[in-house]
Amino acid sequence: MAISALQRQQQLALLRYWRDHRCLNFPRGPVGKHNALTDVPGVRVGHSTLAQGEIQTGVTAIVPSHDNLFQKPLPCGVSVLNGFAKPTGLTQIDELGELQTPVLLSNTFAVGTLFTSLVKATLRDNPQLGRELPTVNPLVLECNDGWLNDIQALAVSEEMAQQALASASTRFARGSVGAGRGMSCFSLKGGIGTASRSLPALQATLGVLVLANFGTLDHLTLQGVRIGDRLAPLVPGLIPQKDAGSIIIVIATDAAVDARQLKRIARRAGAGLGRIGSYWGHGSGDIAVAFSTLRAESTVDETQIEPLLAAAADATEHAVVDALLSAEAVTGFRGHHRPALADLLDQLAAAL
């Protein structure tokens, strides 16, 4: 499809900025200290990665606090933007508004294994679970990494889940790591991305982590600029990707908000996806989960929630950009390949 002279000028300006600054981050508000989910105090992230030939997969753990979450659950809300997905735990969160476990991310066929891992982890701290105590509600979210990973190998293990949980830290890798190892995004290499926004009016922070595995190259939009048509000639043999495969968005904040408000905040992640070019196509499971680390008796007034809604959209957009720019190229199952966006932008910028 032909583009206008103005669009071409915008593309050139974007590429010049990339060449000169090696980043594409134009936030609409102040960012957190490290521009990461873990800028929210108490939140940690860990990975376990398998990169062995046709096995390209892994696990990512999001640990919301050091507390026993089963005994001290956090307020949590869920927004299912597009329901082509196989998660566990969303139904009870939607009903009760509580997060009882860390969040584990991986590929679609690993959900059962990760569910069991979280049950066992909760049992260690709560030995009467399922007897004198109620059962637990593990939260496991997935995307299909079957293009780059031999998903039938069922390579994800409980040991990997425990490794991801044990390694959780405030500083963590992004891109082609953990659950993001085998993920594709806009026909390029996707994976783990993150961003955060500081909210001075609320004396709070909002952070986002995405597992990005969605989008068609011709719809890719970076900072409002359609760029896919400039990238496509650089990868003539690229197998196109549909706007399918899914994205998981995990939002954390230390603002005083309840489960209903968190559901509203989670829904705004969809605005961020739209800005980067997603239309939530058939076959895509697009799910946003938002939790607060603050168990507050009183919550932010509804008229003051606007900064959180705007930050959720903005940080989601830039978390996807972060995933794309952080990811390294990967070749995996049956020789399938996904190139890195940063490498392609370098090629285009060098030709200016």
mmCIF file of C-alpha atoms in Angstrom:
data_model
loop_
_atom_site.group_PDB
_atom_site.id
_atom_site.type_symbol
_atom_site.label_atom_id
_atom_site.label_comp_id
_atom_site.label_asym_id
_atom_site.label_seq_id
_atom_site.Cartn_x
_atom_site.Cartn_y
_atom_site.Cartn_z
ATOM 1 C CA MET A 1 0.000 0.000 0.000
ATOM 2 C CA ALA A 2 1.422 3.395 -1.043
ATOM 3 C CA ILE A 3 2.092 5.900 1.704
ATOM 4 C CA SER A 4 2.030 9.696 1.587
ATOM 5 C CA ALA A 5 5.022 12.033 1.435
ATOM 6 C CA LEU A 6 4.241 13.089 5.023
ATOM 7 C CA GLN A 7 4.314 9.483 6.218
ATOM 8 C CA ARG A 8 7.657 8.968 4.472
ATOM 9 C CA GLN A 9 9.048 12.051 6.211
ATOM 10 C CA GLN A 10 7.837 10.716 9.547
ATOM 11 C CA GLN A 11 9.561 7.397 8.891
ATOM 12 C CA LEU A 12 12.828 9.147 8.062
ATOM 13 C CA ALA A 13 12.616 11.268 11.210
ATOM 14 C CA LEU A 14 12.029 8.149 13.311
ATOM 15 C CA LEU A 15 15.022 6.386 11.753
ATOM 16 C CA ARG A 16 17.265 9.407 12.288
ATOM 17 C CA TYR A 17 16.249 9.495 15.948
ATOM 18 C CA TRP A 18 17.078 5.788 16.273
ATOM 19 C CA ARG A 19 20.447 6.325 14.579
ATOM 20 C CA ASP A 20 21.361 9.204 16.880
ATOM 21 C CA HIS A 21 19.940 7.988 20.197
ATOM 22 C CA ARG A 22 19.588 4.187 19.934
ATOM 23 C CA CYS A 23 16.176 4.335 21.573
ATOM 24 C CA LEU A 24 12.542 5.044 20.695
ATOM 25 C CA ASN A 25 11.059 6.082 23.999
ATOM 26 C CA PHE A 26 8.897 9.214 23.932
ATOM 27 C CA PRO A 27 6.739 8.809 27.070
ATOM 28 C CA ARG A 28 3.769 11.062 27.689
ATOM 29 C CA GLY A 29 4.685 11.378 31.358
ATOM 30 C CA PRO A 30 7.627 10.914 33.740
ATOM 31 C CA VAL A 31 9.074 7.405 33.875
ATOM 32 C CA GLY A 32 10.027 5.432 36.960
ATOM 33 C CA LYS A 33 13.611 5.079 38.157
ATOM 34 C CA HIS A 34 14.462 2.106 35.910
ATOM 35 C CA ASN A 35 11.460 2.280 33.545
ATOM 36 C CA ALA A 36 10.464 -1.221 34.657
ATOM 37 C CA LEU A 37 7.662 -3.112 36.383
ATOM 38 C CA THR A 38 9.917 -3.478 39.416
ATOM 39 C CA ASP A 39 9.947 0.285 39.998
ATOM 40 C CA VAL A 40 6.829 -0.535 42.018
ATOM 41 C CA PRO A 41 8.284 -1.291 45.476
ATOM 42 C CA GLY A 42 8.281 -4.956 46.439
ATOM 43 C CA VAL A 43 7.758 -6.348 42.936
ATOM 44 C CA ARG A 44 10.396 -8.717 41.514
ATOM 45 C CA VAL A 45 10.807 -10.637 38.233
ATOM 46 C CA GLY A 46 12.768 -13.811 37.444
ATOM 47 C CA HIS A 47 13.347 -16.024 34.405
ATOM 48 C CA SER A 48 14.310 -19.539 33.440
ATOM 49 C CA THR A 49 15.270 -19.947 29.764
ATOM 50 C CA LEU A 50 15.713 -22.962 27.468
ATOM 51 C CA ALA A 51 17.625 -22.242 24.238
ATOM 52 C CA GLN A 52 18.607 -25.632 22.832
ATOM 53 C CA GLY A 53 18.134 -26.048 19.086
ATOM 54 C CA GLU A 54 14.455 -26.638 18.416
ATOM 55 C CA ILE A 55 13.598 -25.989 22.072
ATOM 56 C CA GLN A 56 13.252 -22.235 22.520
ATOM 57 C CA THR A 57 11.039 -21.517 25.511
ATOM 58 C CA GLY A 58 11.052 -20.624 29.181
ATOM 59 C CA VAL A 59 9.269 -19.337 32.271
ATOM 60 C CA THR A 60 8.938 -15.836 33.678
ATOM 61 C CA ALA A 61 7.854 -15.261 37.278
ATOM 62 C CA ILE A 62 6.373 -12.053 38.653
ATOM 63 C CA VAL A 63 6.554 -11.992 42.434
ATOM 64 C CA PRO A 64 4.381 -9.148 43.795
ATOM 65 C CA SER A 65 5.689 -9.028 47.366
ATOM 66 C CA HIS A 66 7.668 -10.873 50.051
ATOM 67 C CA ASP A 67 4.444 -11.692 51.926
ATOM 68 C CA ASN A 68 2.592 -14.991 52.034
ATOM 69 C CA LEU A 69 0.094 -14.073 49.301
ATOM 70 C CA PHE A 70 -2.284 -16.865 50.220
ATOM 71 C CA GLN A 71 -2.603 -15.405 53.724
ATOM 72 C CA LYS A 72 -2.348 -11.777 52.573
ATOM 73 C CA PRO A 73 -3.749 -11.541 49.038
ATOM 74 C CA LEU A 74 -3.407 -8.354 47.013
ATOM 75 C CA PRO A 75 -6.231 -6.465 45.275
ATOM 76 C CA CYS A 76 -6.320 -7.491 41.623
ATOM 77 C CA GLY A 77 -8.388 -6.863 38.504
ATOM 78 C CA VAL A 78 -8.521 -8.577 35.111
ATOM 79 C CA SER A 79 -9.524 -7.433 31.643
ATOM 80 C CA VAL A 80 -9.855 -10.051 28.901
ATOM 81 C CA LEU A 81 -9.511 -7.991 25.741
ATOM 82 C CA ASN A 82 -9.680 -11.048 23.474
ATOM 83 C CA GLY A 83 -10.439 -14.453 24.930
ATOM 84 C CA PHE A 84 -8.527 -16.861 22.665
ATOM 85 C CA ALA A 85 -6.427 -18.105 25.593
ATOM 86 C CA LYS A 86 -5.841 -20.943 28.053
ATOM 87 C CA PRO A 87 -4.983 -19.298 31.385
ATOM 88 C CA THR A 88 -5.711 -20.480 34.897
ATOM 89 C CA GLY A 89 -6.885 -18.338 37.779
ATOM 90 C CA LEU A 90 -8.726 -15.527 36.003
ATOM 91 C CA THR A 91 -12.253 -16.662 36.924
ATOM 92 C CA GLN A 92 -11.718 -16.457 40.673
ATOM 93 C CA ILE A 93 -9.767 -13.198 40.414
ATOM 94 C CA ASP A 94 -12.661 -11.696 38.479
ATOM 95 C CA GLU A 95 -15.067 -12.909 41.173
ATOM 96 C CA LEU A 96 -13.109 -12.060 44.339
ATOM 97 C CA GLY A 97 -10.631 -9.415 43.174
ATOM 98 C CA GLU A 98 -7.696 -11.075 44.930
ATOM 99 C CA LEU A 99 -4.237 -12.262 43.814
ATOM 100 C CA GLN A 100 -3.191 -15.282 45.907
ATOM 101 C CA THR A 101 0.053 -16.357 44.192
ATOM 102 C CA PRO A 102 2.919 -15.020 42.113
ATOM 103 C CA VAL A 103 2.218 -14.846 38.377
ATOM 104 C CA LEU A 104 3.877 -17.385 36.077
ATOM 105 C CA LEU A 105 4.154 -16.908 32.298
ATOM 106 C CA SER A 106 5.150 -19.493 29.699
ATOM 107 C CA ASN A 107 3.908 -21.300 26.594
ATOM 108 C CA THR A 108 0.412 -22.711 26.153
ATOM 109 C CA PHE A 109 1.270 -26.359 26.823
ATOM 110 C CA ALA A 110 3.104 -25.494 30.061
ATOM 111 C CA VAL A 111 0.044 -24.188 31.927
ATOM 112 C CA GLY A 112 -0.647 -27.424 33.818
ATOM 113 C CA THR A 113 2.950 -27.784 34.927
ATOM 114 C CA LEU A 114 3.098 -24.216 36.189
ATOM 115 C CA PHE A 115 -0.244 -24.584 37.982
ATOM 116 C CA THR A 116 1.177 -27.548 39.901
ATOM 117 C CA SER A 117 4.374 -25.616 40.637
ATOM 118 C CA LEU A 118 2.444 -22.768 42.235
ATOM 119 C CA VAL A 119 0.319 -25.191 44.280
ATOM 120 C CA LYS A 120 3.478 -26.840 45.616
ATOM 121 C CA ALA A 121 5.108 -23.489 46.360
ATOM 122 C CA THR A 122 2.016 -22.373 48.285
ATOM 123 C CA LEU A 123 1.904 -25.671 50.187
ATOM 124 C CA ARG A 124 5.410 -25.103 51.508
ATOM 125 C CA ASP A 125 4.236 -21.974 53.337
ATOM 126 C CA ASN A 126 0.708 -23.215 54.047
ATOM 127 C CA PRO A 127 0.887 -26.962 54.867
ATOM 128 C CA GLN A 128 -2.843 -27.221 55.629
ATOM 129 C CA LEU A 129 -3.796 -25.993 52.157
ATOM 130 C CA GLY A 130 -6.783 -27.909 50.801
ATOM 131 C CA ARG A 131 -7.456 -29.495 54.222
ATOM 132 C CA GLU A 132 -8.094 -27.168 57.127
ATOM 133 C CA LEU A 133 -7.472 -24.275 54.730
ATOM 134 C CA PRO A 134 -9.199 -23.636 51.390
ATOM 135 C CA THR A 135 -7.515 -24.427 48.080
ATOM 136 C CA VAL A 136 -5.364 -21.830 46.322
ATOM 137 C CA ASN A 137 -5.981 -19.993 43.043
ATOM 138 C CA PRO A 138 -2.711 -20.059 41.003
ATOM 139 C CA LEU A 139 -2.405 -17.460 38.258
ATOM 140 C CA VAL A 140 -0.735 -18.852 35.115
ATOM 141 C CA LEU A 141 -0.838 -16.988 31.801
ATOM 142 C CA GLU A 142 0.378 -18.158 28.399
ATOM 143 C CA CYS A 143 1.150 -17.390 24.776
ATOM 144 C CA ASN A 144 1.740 -19.866 21.950
ATOM 145 C CA ASP A 145 5.462 -20.011 21.102
ATOM 146 C CA GLY A 146 5.025 -22.944 18.694
ATOM 147 C CA TRP A 147 6.563 -21.126 15.687
ATOM 148 C CA LEU A 148 10.048 -20.947 17.213
ATOM 149 C CA ASN A 149 9.713 -23.651 19.868
ATOM 150 C CA ASP A 150 8.836 -27.344 19.551
ATOM 151 C CA ILE A 151 5.870 -26.922 21.851
ATOM 152 C CA GLN A 152 4.998 -30.634 21.643
ATOM 153 C CA ALA A 153 8.237 -31.435 23.472
ATOM 154 C CA LEU A 154 6.615 -30.206 26.719
ATOM 155 C CA ALA A 155 10.054 -29.001 27.769
ATOM 156 C CA VAL A 156 8.963 -26.638 30.565
ATOM 157 C CA SER A 157 9.404 -28.303 33.960
ATOM 158 C CA GLU A 158 8.463 -27.597 37.557
ATOM 159 C CA GLU A 159 12.167 -27.071 38.231
ATOM 160 C CA MET A 160 12.185 -24.226 35.698
ATOM 161 C CA ALA A 161 9.233 -22.621 37.432
ATOM 162 C CA GLN A 162 10.970 -22.835 40.803
ATOM 163 C CA GLN A 163 14.162 -21.414 39.272
ATOM 164 C CA ALA A 164 12.247 -18.435 37.874
ATOM 165 C CA LEU A 165 10.593 -17.803 41.247
ATOM 166 C CA ALA A 166 13.845 -18.184 43.199
ATOM 167 C CA SER A 167 15.779 -15.865 40.881
ATOM 168 C CA ALA A 168 13.211 -13.048 41.028
ATOM 169 C CA SER A 169 14.907 -9.684 41.456
ATOM 170 C CA THR A 170 14.282 -5.976 40.950
ATOM 171 C CA ARG A 171 16.696 -5.984 37.964
ATOM 172 C CA PHE A 172 15.877 -8.471 35.228
ATOM 173 C CA ALA A 173 16.596 -9.250 31.581
ATOM 174 C CA ARG A 174 14.174 -8.415 28.758
ATOM 175 C CA GLY A 175 13.645 -9.581 25.215
ATOM 176 C CA SER A 176 14.352 -13.199 24.205
ATOM 177 C CA VAL A 177 14.466 -14.569 27.746
ATOM 178 C CA GLY A 178 12.240 -16.612 30.028
ATOM 179 C CA ALA A 179 8.721 -16.991 28.702
ATOM 180 C CA GLY A 180 9.680 -14.611 25.892
ATOM 181 C CA ARG A 181 12.345 -16.867 24.392
ATOM 182 C CA GLY A 182 10.133 -18.360 21.663
ATOM 183 C CA MET A 183 7.715 -15.488 21.107
ATOM 184 C CA SER A 184 7.127 -13.565 17.858
ATOM 185 C CA CYS A 185 5.792 -10.017 17.551
ATOM 186 C CA PHE A 186 4.816 -8.272 14.295
ATOM 187 C CA SER A 187 6.636 -11.082 12.409
ATOM 188 C CA LEU A 188 9.811 -10.088 14.291
ATOM 189 C CA LYS A 189 11.320 -11.414 17.506
ATOM 190 C CA GLY A 190 9.106 -10.602 20.472
ATOM 191 C CA GLY A 191 9.260 -11.518 24.132
ATOM 192 C CA ILE A 192 9.532 -9.749 27.481
ATOM 193 C CA GLY A 193 9.291 -5.960 27.675
ATOM 194 C CA THR A 194 8.693 -3.505 30.465
ATOM 195 C CA ALA A 195 8.064 0.163 31.253
ATOM 196 C CA SER A 196 6.912 2.306 34.158
ATOM 197 C CA ARG A 197 5.422 5.701 34.835
ATOM 198 C CA SER A 198 5.779 7.921 37.883
ATOM 199 C CA LEU A 199 2.540 9.450 39.157
ATOM 200 C CA PRO A 200 3.490 12.447 41.351
ATOM 201 C CA ALA A 201 -0.116 13.520 41.920
ATOM 202 C CA LEU A 202 -0.836 10.172 43.570
ATOM 203 C CA GLN A 203 2.645 9.694 45.069
ATOM 204 C CA ALA A 204 2.682 6.341 43.296
ATOM 205 C CA THR A 205 4.227 4.374 40.435
ATOM 206 C CA LEU A 206 2.639 2.180 37.763
ATOM 207 C CA GLY A 207 4.687 -0.493 36.018
ATOM 208 C CA VAL A 208 3.950 -2.837 33.125
ATOM 209 C CA LEU A 209 5.487 -6.102 31.929
ATOM 210 C CA VAL A 210 4.396 -7.697 28.652
ATOM 211 C CA LEU A 211 4.846 -11.083 27.040
ATOM 212 C CA ALA A 212 4.528 -9.926 23.418
ATOM 213 C CA ASN A 213 3.565 -12.486 20.770
ATOM 214 C CA PHE A 214 1.122 -10.734 18.405
ATOM 215 C CA GLY A 215 0.755 -8.371 15.449
ATOM 216 C CA THR A 216 1.243 -8.179 11.674
ATOM 217 C CA LEU A 217 4.301 -6.446 10.253
ATOM 218 C CA ASP A 218 2.302 -4.151 7.974
ATOM 219 C CA HIS A 219 0.487 -2.734 11.033
ATOM 220 C CA LEU A 220 3.616 -2.108 13.147
ATOM 221 C CA THR A 221 3.508 1.480 14.412
ATOM 222 C CA LEU A 222 6.395 2.981 16.388
ATOM 223 C CA GLN A 223 5.764 6.284 18.144
ATOM 224 C CA GLY A 224 2.787 6.890 15.851
ATOM 225 C CA VAL A 225 4.760 6.108 12.676
ATOM 226 C CA ARG A 226 3.792 3.199 10.401
ATOM 227 C CA ILE A 227 7.152 1.525 9.773
ATOM 228 C CA GLY A 228 6.362 -2.014 8.629
ATOM 229 C CA ASP A 229 6.600 -1.238 4.913
ATOM 230 C CA ARG A 230 10.191 -0.012 5.394
ATOM 231 C CA LEU A 231 11.173 -3.177 7.249
ATOM 232 C CA ALA A 232 9.570 -5.782 4.959
ATOM 233 C CA PRO A 233 12.084 -5.457 2.048
ATOM 234 C CA LEU A 234 14.943 -6.250 4.452
ATOM 235 C CA VAL A 235 13.486 -9.683 5.213
ATOM 236 C CA PRO A 236 12.135 -10.955 1.856
ATOM 237 C CA GLY A 237 11.822 -14.565 3.028
ATOM 238 C CA LEU A 238 10.026 -13.693 6.255
ATOM 239 C CA ILE A 239 7.014 -15.871 7.037
ATOM 240 C CA PRO A 240 4.234 -13.428 7.916
ATOM 241 C CA GLN A 241 2.542 -13.460 11.300
ATOM 242 C CA LYS A 242 -1.142 -12.852 11.875
ATOM 243 C CA ASP A 243 -2.392 -10.606 14.675
ATOM 244 C CA ALA A 244 -2.634 -13.781 16.728
ATOM 245 C CA GLY A 245 -0.522 -15.696 19.192
ATOM 246 C CA SER A 246 -1.450 -13.437 22.113
ATOM 247 C CA ILE A 247 -0.081 -10.859 24.522
ATOM 248 C CA ILE A 248 -0.059 -10.961 28.294
ATOM 249 C CA ILE A 249 0.097 -7.629 30.121
ATOM 250 C CA VAL A 250 0.824 -7.494 33.849
ATOM 251 C CA ILE A 251 0.353 -4.112 35.534
ATOM 252 C CA ALA A 252 1.492 -3.284 39.063
ATOM 253 C CA THR A 253 0.994 -0.138 41.107
ATOM 254 C CA ASP A 254 1.402 1.019 44.688
ATOM 255 C CA ALA A 255 -1.547 3.386 44.386
ATOM 256 C CA ALA A 256 -4.480 2.927 46.754
ATOM 257 C CA VAL A 257 -6.945 1.291 44.366
ATOM 258 C CA ASP A 258 -9.377 -1.583 44.764
ATOM 259 C CA ALA A 259 -10.141 -4.545 42.524
ATOM 260 C CA ARG A 260 -12.871 -2.748 40.584
ATOM 261 C CA GLN A 261 -10.585 0.182 39.856
ATOM 262 C CA LEU A 262 -7.777 -2.185 38.902
ATOM 263 C CA LYS A 263 -10.068 -3.816 36.354
ATOM 264 C CA ARG A 264 -10.611 -0.378 34.820
ATOM 265 C CA ILE A 265 -6.864 0.257 34.766
ATOM 266 C CA ALA A 266 -6.185 -3.143 33.166
ATOM 267 C CA ARG A 267 -8.681 -2.418 30.383
ATOM 268 C CA ARG A 268 -6.707 0.702 29.372
ATOM 269 C CA ALA A 269 -3.806 -1.503 28.313
ATOM 270 C CA GLY A 270 -5.846 -2.081 25.161
ATOM 271 C CA ALA A 271 -5.339 1.563 24.177
ATOM 272 C CA GLY A 272 -1.587 1.015 24.286
ATOM 273 C CA LEU A 273 -1.873 -2.057 22.057
ATOM 274 C CA GLY A 274 -3.901 -0.085 19.535
ATOM 275 C CA ARG A 275 -1.244 2.622 19.361
ATOM 276 C CA ILE A 276 1.397 0.110 18.304
ATOM 277 C CA GLY A 277 -0.818 -1.484 15.664
ATOM 278 C CA SER A 278 -2.793 -4.367 17.158
ATOM 279 C CA TYR A 279 -6.472 -4.948 16.458
ATOM 280 C CA TRP A 280 -6.740 -8.104 18.642
ATOM 281 C CA GLY A 281 -7.128 -10.481 15.726
ATOM 282 C CA HIS A 282 -8.804 -13.869 15.648
ATOM 283 C CA GLY A 283 -6.627 -16.409 17.420
ATOM 284 C CA SER A 284 -5.074 -13.920 19.815
ATOM 285 C CA GLY A 285 -5.484 -14.100 23.567
ATOM 286 C CA ASP A 286 -5.001 -10.541 24.828
ATOM 287 C CA ILE A 287 -5.211 -10.396 28.611
ATOM 288 C CA ALA A 288 -4.322 -7.674 31.103
ATOM 289 C CA VAL A 289 -3.976 -8.268 34.848
ATOM 290 C CA ALA A 290 -3.482 -5.360 37.251
ATOM 291 C CA PHE A 291 -2.663 -5.579 40.960
ATOM 292 C CA SER A 292 -1.823 -3.141 43.728
ATOM 293 C CA THR A 293 0.844 -3.809 46.308
ATOM 294 C CA LEU A 294 -1.024 -1.560 48.760
ATOM 295 C CA ARG A 295 -3.791 -3.089 50.834
ATOM 296 C CA ALA A 296 -5.612 0.151 51.581
ATOM 297 C CA GLU A 297 -8.775 0.700 53.598
ATOM 298 C CA SER A 298 -9.563 3.829 51.606
ATOM 299 C CA THR A 299 -8.984 4.140 47.872
ATOM 300 C CA VAL A 300 -8.312 6.845 45.333
ATOM 301 C CA ASP A 301 -11.436 8.805 44.478
ATOM 302 C CA GLU A 302 -12.789 7.995 41.034
ATOM 303 C CA THR A 303 -12.198 11.575 39.897
ATOM 304 C CA GLN A 304 -8.470 11.167 40.651
ATOM 305 C CA ILE A 305 -7.895 7.892 38.821
ATOM 306 C CA GLU A 306 -7.145 9.524 35.444
ATOM 307 C CA PRO A 307 -3.307 9.420 35.782
ATOM 308 C CA LEU A 308 -3.445 5.660 36.328
ATOM 309 C CA LEU A 309 -5.589 5.107 33.244
ATOM 310 C CA ALA A 310 -3.286 7.193 31.062
ATOM 311 C CA ALA A 311 -0.168 5.546 32.480
ATOM 312 C CA ALA A 312 -1.523 2.045 31.804
ATOM 313 C CA ALA A 313 -2.000 2.838 28.112
ATOM 314 C CA ASP A 314 1.319 4.662 27.741
ATOM 315 C CA ALA A 315 3.440 2.120 29.619
ATOM 316 C CA THR A 316 1.845 -0.794 27.760
ATOM 317 C CA GLU A 317 2.737 0.735 24.389
ATOM 318 C CA HIS A 318 6.318 1.312 25.427
ATOM 319 C CA ALA A 319 6.664 -2.090 27.102
ATOM 320 C CA VAL A 320 5.903 -3.685 23.718
ATOM 321 C CA VAL A 321 8.457 -1.391 22.042
ATOM 322 C CA ASP A 322 10.928 -2.437 24.755
ATOM 323 C CA ALA A 323 10.265 -6.121 24.045
ATOM 324 C CA LEU A 324 10.888 -5.615 20.327
ATOM 325 C CA LEU A 325 14.055 -3.549 20.781
ATOM 326 C CA SER A 326 15.480 -5.785 23.525
ATOM 327 C CA ALA A 327 14.931 -9.072 21.710
ATOM 328 C CA GLU A 328 17.746 -10.809 19.892
ATOM 329 C CA ALA A 329 17.104 -12.795 16.708
ATOM 330 C CA VAL A 330 16.224 -16.451 17.281
ATOM 331 C CA THR A 331 16.231 -19.512 15.001
ATOM 332 C CA GLY A 332 14.440 -22.526 16.396
ATOM 333 C CA PHE A 333 11.870 -25.193 15.520
ATOM 334 C CA ARG A 334 12.201 -26.497 11.939
ATOM 335 C CA GLY A 335 14.667 -23.701 11.225
ATOM 336 C CA HIS A 336 12.028 -21.009 11.689
ATOM 337 C CA HIS A 337 13.581 -17.593 12.229
ATOM 338 C CA ARG A 338 12.499 -14.266 13.650
ATOM 339 C CA PRO A 339 14.808 -11.260 13.151
ATOM 340 C CA ALA A 340 15.466 -8.563 15.739
ATOM 341 C CA LEU A 341 13.849 -5.171 15.198
ATOM 342 C CA ALA A 342 16.981 -3.354 16.419
ATOM 343 C CA ASP A 343 19.082 -5.025 13.703
ATOM 344 C CA LEU A 344 16.627 -3.979 10.988
ATOM 345 C CA LEU A 345 16.440 -0.397 12.251
ATOM 346 C CA ASP A 346 20.239 -0.288 12.235
ATOM 347 C CA GLN A 347 20.275 -1.345 8.581
ATOM 348 C CA LEU A 348 17.740 1.308 7.609
ATOM 349 C CA ALA A 349 19.415 4.041 9.643
ATOM 350 C CA ALA A 350 22.838 3.236 8.175
ATOM 351 C CA ALA A 351 21.449 3.842 4.688
ATOM 352 C CA LEU A 352 20.252 7.377 5.470
#
